[in-house]
Amino acid sequence: MTASLHMMKLCVGASGPDELARWQRDRFGGAPAQHVTRMWPKRCDELLAGGSIFWVFKGTMLARQRLIGFEERRGEDGITRCALMLDPVLVPVAAVPRRPFQGWRYLKPSEAPPDMPAHRATEAALPPALARELAAMGLL
């Protein structure tokens, strides 16, 4: 995976990657998933050059989705927002603990966790708390 920049975001409302994937599949079918955020990234070109959004579940980064575009959305309140257009495929990544933060953050490729090896990609995700503890001990 080569990119000049990624982003990371807390996933609120889903306990792990499987639940997020199920929710996105139910809502968007096979079409690109969308996540609407208040702020528009200033570094769009870098993000679209192979970048992904890395999802943090309960303090642990566990999955990513490739960013495929940005679209303007106007809410019922009249405020313009940014829809992050996401590849429908959720890719499991090596667990990395992350402290809480608001909104989204840019993530340098050198700080992004690697994808899970293909032979482990079909394993059920560990509970985020357990993954965080194992990652902190250097066991994941």
Coordinates of N, CA, C and O in Angstrom, one line a residue:
M1 N 0.8 -1.2 0.0 CA 0.0 0.0 0.0 C 0.9 1.2 0.0 O 1.6 1.5 1.0
T2 N 0.9 2.0 -1.1 CA 1.7 3.2 -1.1 C 0.7 4.4 -1.2 O -0.3 4.4 -1.9
A3 N 0.9 5.3 -0.4 CA 0.1 6.5 -0.3 C 1.0 7.7 0.2 O 2.0 7.4 0.9
S4 N 0.6 8.9 -0.1 CA 1.3 10.0 0.5 C 0.7 10.4 1.8 O 1.3 11.2 2.6
L5 N -0.5 10.0 2.1 CA -1.2 10.4 3.3 C -2.5 9.6 3.6 O -3.1 9.2 2.6
H6 N -2.8 9.3 4.8 CA -4.0 8.6 5.3 C -4.7 9.5 6.3 O -4.2 10.6 6.7
M7 N -5.8 9.1 6.7 CA -6.5 9.7 7.8 C -7.0 8.6 8.8 O -7.1 7.5 8.4
M8 N -7.2 9.0 10.1 CA -7.8 8.1 11.0 C -9.0 8.7 11.7 O -9.1 9.9 11.8
K9 N -9.9 7.9 12.1 CA -11.2 8.4 12.6 C -11.7 7.4 13.7 O -11.6 6.2 13.5
L10 N -12.2 7.9 14.8 CA -12.9 7.0 15.7 C -14.2 6.5 15.1 O -14.9 7.2 14.5
C11 N -14.4 5.2 15.3 CA -15.7 4.6 14.8 C -16.6 4.6 16.0 O -16.4 3.8 17.0
V12 N -17.6 5.4 16.0 CA -18.6 5.5 17.1 C -19.9 4.7 16.6 O -20.4 4.9 15.5
G13 N -20.4 3.9 17.5 CA -21.6 3.2 17.2 C -21.4 1.7 16.7 O -22.3 1.0 16.6
A14 N -20.2 1.4 16.4 CA -19.9 0.0 16.0 C -18.8 -0.5 16.9 O -17.8 0.1 17.2
S15 N -19.0 -1.8 17.4 CA -18.0 -2.3 18.4 C -16.8 -2.9 17.7 O -15.8 -3.1 18.4
G16 N -16.8 -3.1 16.4 CA -15.6 -3.6 15.7 C -15.8 -3.6 14.2 O -16.9 -3.2 13.7
P17 N -14.8 -4.0 13.5 CA -14.8 -4.0 12.0 C -16.0 -4.8 11.4 O -16.6 -4.3 10.5
D18 N -16.3 -5.9 12.0 CA -17.4 -6.7 11.5 C -18.7 -6.0 11.6 O -19.5 -6.0 10.6
E19 N -19.0 -5.3 12.7 CA -20.2 -4.6 12.8 C -20.3 -3.4 11.9 O -21.3 -3.1 11.3
L20 N -19.1 -2.7 11.7 CA -19.1 -1.5 10.8 C -19.4 -2.0 9.3 O -20.1 -1.4 8.6
A21 N -18.7 -3.1 8.9 CA -18.9 -3.7 7.6 C -20.4 -4.0 7.4 O -21.0 -3.8 6.3
R22 N -21.0 -4.7 8.4 CA -22.4 -5.1 8.3 C -23.3 -3.8 8.1 O -24.2 -3.8 7.3
W23 N -23.0 -2.8 8.9 CA -23.8 -1.6 8.9 C -23.7 -0.9 7.5 O -24.7 -0.5 6.9
Q24 N -22.5 -0.8 7.0 CA -22.2 -0.2 5.7 C -22.9 -1.0 4.6 O -23.5 -0.4 3.6
R25 N -22.8 -2.3 4.7 CA -23.4 -3.2 3.6 C -24.9 -3.0 3.6 O -25.6 -2.9 2.6
D26 N -25.5 -2.9 4.8 CA -27.0 -2.7 4.9 C -27.4 -1.4 4.4 O -28.5 -1.2 3.8
R27 N -26.6 -0.4 4.6 CA -26.9 1.0 4.2 C -26.6 1.3 2.8 O -27.4 2.0 2.1
F28 N -25.5 0.8 2.3 CA -25.0 1.2 0.9 C -25.0 0.1 -0.1 O -24.6 0.3 -1.2
G29 N -25.3 -1.2 0.4 CA -25.2 -2.3 -0.5 C -23.7 -2.5 -1.0 O -22.8 -2.4 -0.2
G30 N -23.5 -2.7 -2.3 CA -22.2 -2.8 -2.8 C -21.6 -1.5 -3.3 O -20.5 -1.5 -3.8
A31 N -22.3 -0.4 -3.2 CA -21.9 0.9 -3.6 C -20.8 1.4 -2.6 O -20.7 0.9 -1.5
P32 N -20.1 2.5 -3.0 CA -19.1 3.0 -2.1 C -19.8 3.5 -0.8 O -20.9 4.1 -0.8
A33 N -19.2 3.2 0.3 CA -19.7 3.7 1.6 C -19.4 5.2 1.7 O -18.5 5.7 1.0
Q34 N -20.1 5.8 2.6 CA -19.9 7.3 2.8 C -19.9 7.6 4.2 O -20.6 7.0 5.0
H35 N -19.0 8.5 4.6 CA -19.0 9.0 6.0 C -18.9 10.5 5.9 O -18.0 11.1 5.3
V36 N -19.9 11.2 6.4 CA -20.1 12.6 6.3 C -19.4 13.2 7.6 O -19.7 12.8 8.7
T37 N -18.5 14.2 7.3 CA -17.8 14.9 8.4 C -18.0 16.4 8.2 O -18.2 16.9 7.1
R38 N -17.8 17.1 9.3 CA -18.0 18.6 9.2 C -16.9 19.3 8.4 O -17.1 20.2 7.7
M39 N -15.6 18.8 8.6 CA -14.5 19.5 8.1 C -14.1 18.9 6.7 O -14.1 17.7 6.6
W40 N -13.7 19.7 5.8 CA -13.2 19.2 4.5 C -11.7 19.2 4.6 O -11.0 20.1 4.9
P41 N -11.1 18.0 4.2 CA -9.6 17.9 4.3 C -9.0 18.9 3.3 O -9.4 19.0 2.2
K42 N -7.9 19.6 3.8 CA -7.2 20.5 2.9 C -6.2 19.8 2.0 O -5.7 20.3 1.1
R43 N -5.9 18.5 2.4 CA -4.9 17.8 1.6 C -5.5 16.6 0.8 O -5.0 15.5 0.8
C44 N -6.6 17.0 0.1 CA -7.4 16.0 -0.6 C -6.5 15.2 -1.6 O -6.7 14.0 -1.8
D45 N -5.7 15.9 -2.4 CA -4.9 15.2 -3.4 C -4.0 14.2 -2.9 O -3.9 13.1 -3.4
E46 N -3.4 14.5 -1.7 CA -2.5 13.5 -1.1 C -3.3 12.3 -0.6 O -2.9 11.2 -0.7
L47 N -4.5 12.5 0.0 CA -5.3 11.4 0.5 C -5.8 10.6 -0.7 O -5.9 9.3 -0.5
L48 N -6.1 11.2 -1.8 CA -6.7 10.4 -2.9 C -5.6 9.7 -3.7 O -5.8 8.9 -4.6
A49 N -4.3 9.9 -3.4 CA -3.2 9.2 -4.0 C -2.9 7.9 -3.3 O -1.8 7.6 -3.0
G50 N -4.0 7.1 -3.1 CA -3.8 5.8 -2.5 C -4.0 5.8 -1.0 O -3.8 4.8 -0.3
G51 N -4.6 6.8 -0.4 CA -4.8 6.9 1.0 C -6.0 6.2 1.5 O -6.9 5.8 0.7
S52 N -6.1 5.9 2.8 CA -7.2 5.2 3.4 C -7.6 5.9 4.6 O -6.9 6.7 5.2
I53 N -8.8 5.6 5.1 CA -9.3 6.0 6.4 C -9.1 4.8 7.3 O -9.5 3.7 7.0
F54 N -8.3 5.0 8.4 CA -8.1 3.9 9.4 C -9.1 4.1 10.5 O -9.1 5.2 11.1
W55 N -9.8 3.1 10.8 CA -10.9 3.1 11.8 C -10.4 2.7 13.2 O -9.7 1.6 13.3
V56 N -10.7 3.5 14.2 CA -10.3 3.2 15.6 C -11.5 2.8 16.4 O -12.5 3.5 16.4
F57 N -11.5 1.6 16.9 CA -12.6 1.0 17.7 C -12.2 0.9 19.1 O -11.3 0.1 19.5
K58 N -12.9 1.6 20.0 CA -12.7 1.5 21.5 C -11.2 1.6 21.8 O -10.7 0.7 22.5
G59 N -10.5 2.5 21.2 CA -9.1 2.7 21.5 C -8.1 1.9 20.7 O -6.9 2.0 21.0
T60 N -8.5 1.2 19.7 CA -7.6 0.3 18.9 C -7.9 0.5 17.5 O -9.0 0.3 17.0
M61 N -6.9 0.8 16.7 CA -7.0 0.9 15.2 C -7.0 -0.6 14.7 O -6.1 -1.3 14.9
L62 N -8.1 -0.9 14.0 CA -8.3 -2.3 13.6 C -8.6 -2.5 12.1 O -8.5 -3.7 11.6
A63 N -8.9 -1.5 11.4 CA -9.3 -1.7 10.0 C -9.1 -0.4 9.2 O -9.0 0.7 9.8
R64 N -9.1 -0.5 7.9 CA -9.0 0.6 7.0 C -9.9 0.4 5.8 O -10.3 -0.7 5.4
Q65 N -10.2 1.6 5.2 CA -11.0 1.6 3.9 C -10.3 2.6 3.0 O -10.0 3.7 3.4
R66 N -10.1 2.2 1.7 CA -9.5 3.2 0.8 C -10.4 4.3 0.5 O -11.6 4.2 0.3
L67 N -9.8 5.5 0.5 CA -10.5 6.8 0.2 C -10.6 6.9 -1.3 O -9.6 6.8 -2.0
I68 N -11.8 7.0 -1.9 CA -11.9 7.1 -3.3 C -12.5 8.4 -3.8 O -12.6 8.6 -5.0
G69 N -12.9 9.3 -2.9 CA -13.4 10.6 -3.3 C -13.9 11.4 -2.2 O -14.1 10.9 -1.1
F70 N -14.3 12.6 -2.5 CA -14.9 13.6 -1.6 C -16.0 14.2 -2.3 O -15.9 14.7 -3.4
E71 N -17.2 14.3 -1.6 CA -18.3 15.0 -2.2 C -19.0 16.0 -1.2 O -19.0 15.7 0.0
E72 N -19.5 17.0 -1.7 CA -20.1 18.0 -0.9 C -21.5 17.6 -0.5 O -22.2 17.0 -1.3
R73 N -21.9 17.8 0.8 CA -23.2 17.5 1.3 C -23.7 18.7 2.1 O -23.0 19.2 2.9
R74 N -25.0 19.1 1.8 CA -25.6 20.1 2.6 C -26.6 19.5 3.5 O -27.5 18.8 3.0
G75 N -26.5 19.8 4.8 CA -27.4 19.2 5.7 C -28.7 20.0 5.8 O -28.8 21.0 5.2
E76 N -29.6 19.4 6.5 CA -30.9 20.1 6.7 C -30.8 21.4 7.4 O -31.6 22.3 7.2
D77 N -29.7 21.6 8.1 CA -29.4 22.9 8.8 C -28.7 23.9 7.8 O -28.4 25.0 8.3
G78 N -28.5 23.5 6.6 CA -27.9 24.4 5.6 C -26.4 24.5 5.6 O -25.8 25.2 4.8
I79 N -25.8 23.7 6.5 CA -24.3 23.7 6.6 C -23.7 22.7 5.6 O -24.2 21.6 5.5
T80 N -22.7 23.2 4.9 CA -22.0 22.3 3.9 C -21.0 21.4 4.6 O -20.3 21.9 5.5
R81 N -21.1 20.1 4.3 CA -20.2 19.1 4.9 C -19.4 18.4 3.8 O -19.7 18.5 2.7
C82 N -18.5 17.5 4.3 CA -17.8 16.7 3.3 C -18.1 15.2 3.5 O -18.1 14.7 4.6
A83 N -18.5 14.6 2.4 CA -18.8 13.1 2.4 C -17.5 12.4 2.0 O -17.0 12.7 0.8
L84 N -16.9 11.6 2.8 CA -15.8 10.8 2.5 C -16.3 9.6 1.8 O -17.1 8.9 2.3
M85 N -15.9 9.4 0.5 CA -16.4 8.3 -0.3 C -15.3 7.2 -0.1 O -14.1 7.4 -0.3
L86 N -15.8 6.0 0.3 CA -15.0 4.9 0.8 C -15.2 3.6 -0.1 O -16.4 3.3 -0.4
D87 N -14.1 3.0 -0.4 CA -14.2 1.6 -1.0 C -15.1 0.8 -0.1 O -14.9 0.8 1.1
P88 N -16.0 0.0 -0.6 CA -16.8 -0.8 0.3 C -16.1 -1.9 1.1 O -16.6 -2.5 2.0
V89 N -14.8 -2.2 0.6 CA -14.1 -3.3 1.3 C -13.4 -2.8 2.5 O -12.6 -1.8 2.4
L90 N -13.6 -3.4 3.6 CA -13.0 -3.1 4.9 C -11.8 -4.0 5.1 O -12.0 -5.3 5.1
V91 N -10.6 -3.5 5.2 CA -9.4 -4.3 5.3 C -8.9 -4.4 6.7 O -8.6 -3.3 7.3
P92 N -8.8 -5.6 7.3 CA -8.2 -5.7 8.7 C -6.8 -5.3 8.7 O -6.0 -5.6 7.8
V93 N -6.4 -4.6 9.8 CA -5.0 -4.2 9.9 C -4.5 -4.7 11.3 O -5.3 -5.0 12.2
A94 N -3.2 -4.7 11.5 CA -2.6 -5.0 12.7 C -3.1 -4.1 13.8 O -3.1 -2.9 13.6
A95 N -3.4 -4.6 15.0 CA -4.0 -3.7 16.0 C -3.0 -2.7 16.6 O -1.8 -3.1 16.8
V96 N -3.4 -1.5 16.7 CA -2.5 -0.4 17.2 C -3.3 0.4 18.2 O -4.4 0.9 17.8
P97 N -2.9 0.5 19.4 CA -3.6 1.4 20.4 C -3.6 2.8 20.0 O -2.6 3.3 19.5
R98 N -4.7 3.5 20.2 CA -4.8 5.0 19.9 C -5.5 5.7 21.1 O -6.5 5.2 21.5
R99 N -5.0 6.8 21.4 CA -5.7 7.6 22.5 C -7.0 8.3 21.8 O -7.0 8.5 20.6
P100 N -7.9 8.6 22.6 CA -9.1 9.3 22.1 C -8.8 10.6 21.5 O -7.9 11.3 21.9
F101 N -9.5 11.0 20.5 CA -9.4 12.3 19.8 C -10.7 12.6 19.2 O -11.6 11.8 19.1
Q102 N -10.9 13.9 18.8 CA -12.2 14.3 18.2 C -12.0 14.5 16.7 O -10.9 14.8 16.2
G103 N -13.0 14.3 15.9 CA -12.9 14.4 14.5 C -12.1 13.4 13.9 O -12.1 12.2 14.2
W104 N -11.3 13.8 12.9 CA -10.3 12.9 12.2 C -9.0 13.5 12.3 O -8.8 14.7 12.5
R105 N -8.0 12.7 12.0 CA -6.6 13.2 12.0 C -5.9 12.6 10.8 O -6.2 11.5 10.3
Y106 N -4.9 13.4 10.3 CA -4.1 12.9 9.2 C -3.2 11.8 9.8 O -2.8 11.9 11.0
L107 N -2.8 10.9 9.0 CA -1.9 9.8 9.5 C -0.9 9.5 8.4 O -1.2 9.2 7.2
K108 N 0.4 9.7 8.8 CA 1.5 9.5 7.8 C 1.6 8.0 7.5 O 1.4 7.1 8.4
P109 N 1.9 7.7 6.3 CA 2.1 6.2 5.9 C 3.0 5.5 6.8 O 2.8 4.3 7.1
S110 N 4.1 6.1 7.3 CA 5.0 5.5 8.2 C 4.4 5.1 9.5 O 5.0 4.2 10.2
E111 N 3.3 5.7 9.9 CA 2.7 5.5 11.2 C 1.5 4.6 11.0 O 0.8 4.2 12.0
A112 N 1.1 4.2 9.8 CA -0.1 3.4 9.5 C 0.3 1.9 9.8 O 1.4 1.4 9.4
P113 N -0.6 1.2 10.5 CA -0.3 -0.3 10.7 C -0.4 -1.0 9.4 O -1.2 -0.7 8.5
P114 N 0.3 -2.1 9.3 CA 0.2 -3.0 8.1 C -1.1 -3.7 8.0 O -1.7 -4.0 9.0
D115 N -1.5 -4.1 6.8 CA -2.7 -5.0 6.6 C -2.4 -6.3 7.3 O -1.2 -6.7 7.3
M116 N -3.4 -7.0 7.7 CA -3.3 -8.3 8.3 C -2.8 -9.2 7.1 O -3.3 -9.1 6.0
P117 N -2.0 -10.2 7.4 CA -1.6 -11.2 6.3 C -2.8 -11.9 5.8 O -3.8 -12.1 6.5
A118 N -2.8 -12.2 4.5 CA -3.9 -12.9 3.9 C -4.4 -14.1 4.6 O -5.6 -14.3 4.7
H119 N -3.5 -14.9 5.2 CA -4.0 -16.1 5.9 C -4.7 -15.8 7.2 O -5.3 -16.7 7.8
R120 N -4.6 -14.5 7.7 CA -5.3 -14.2 8.9 C -6.5 -13.2 8.7 O -7.2 -12.9 9.6
A121 N -6.7 -12.8 7.4 CA -7.7 -11.8 7.1 C -9.1 -12.3 7.4 O -10.0 -11.6 7.7
T122 N -9.3 -13.7 7.4 CA -10.7 -14.2 7.6 C -10.9 -14.5 9.0 O -12.1 -14.9 9.4
E123 N -9.9 -14.3 9.9 CA -10.2 -14.6 11.3 C -11.1 -13.6 11.9 O -11.1 -12.4 11.5
A124 N -11.9 -14.0 12.9 CA -12.8 -13.0 13.6 C -11.9 -12.0 14.3 O -10.8 -12.4 14.9
A125 N -12.3 -10.8 14.3 CA -11.5 -9.7 15.0 C -11.6 -10.0 16.5 O -12.6 -10.4 17.1
L126 N -10.4 -9.7 17.1 CA -10.4 -9.8 18.6 C -11.2 -8.6 19.2 O -11.3 -7.6 18.5
P127 N -11.8 -8.8 20.4 CA -12.4 -7.7 21.0 C -11.4 -6.5 21.1 O -10.2 -6.7 21.4
P128 N -11.8 -5.3 20.8 CA -10.9 -4.1 20.8 C -10.1 -4.0 22.1 O -8.9 -3.7 22.0
A129 N -10.7 -4.2 23.3 CA -9.9 -4.1 24.5 C -8.8 -5.1 24.6 O -7.6 -4.8 25.0
L130 N -9.1 -6.4 24.2 CA -8.0 -7.4 24.2 C -7.0 -7.1 23.1 O -5.7 -7.2 23.4
A131 N -7.4 -6.7 21.9 CA -6.4 -6.3 20.9 C -5.5 -5.2 21.4 O -4.3 -5.2 21.1
R132 N -6.1 -4.2 22.1 CA -5.3 -3.1 22.6 C -4.2 -3.5 23.6 O -3.1 -3.2 23.5
E133 N -4.6 -4.4 24.5 CA -3.7 -4.9 25.5 C -2.6 -5.8 24.9 O -1.4 -5.6 25.2
L134 N -3.0 -6.6 23.9 CA -1.9 -7.5 23.3 C -1.0 -6.6 22.4 O 0.2 -6.8 22.4
A135 N -1.5 -5.6 21.8 CA -0.7 -4.7 21.0 C 0.3 -3.9 21.9 O 1.5 -3.7 21.6
A136 N -0.2 -3.5 23.1 CA 0.7 -2.7 24.0 C 1.8 -3.6 24.5 O 2.9 -3.1 24.8
M137 N 1.6 -4.9 24.6 CA 2.6 -5.9 25.0 C 3.5 -6.3 23.9 O 4.4 -7.0 24.1
G138 N 3.2 -5.8 22.6 CA 4.0 -6.2 21.5 C 3.7 -7.6 21.0 O 4.5 -8.2 20.3
L139 N 2.5 -8.1 21.3 CA 2.2 -9.5 20.9 C 1.3 -9.5 19.6 O 1.0 -10.6 19.1
L140 N 0.9 -8.4 19.1 CA 0.1 -8.3 17.9 C 0.9 -7.5 16.9 O 1.6 -6.6 17.1

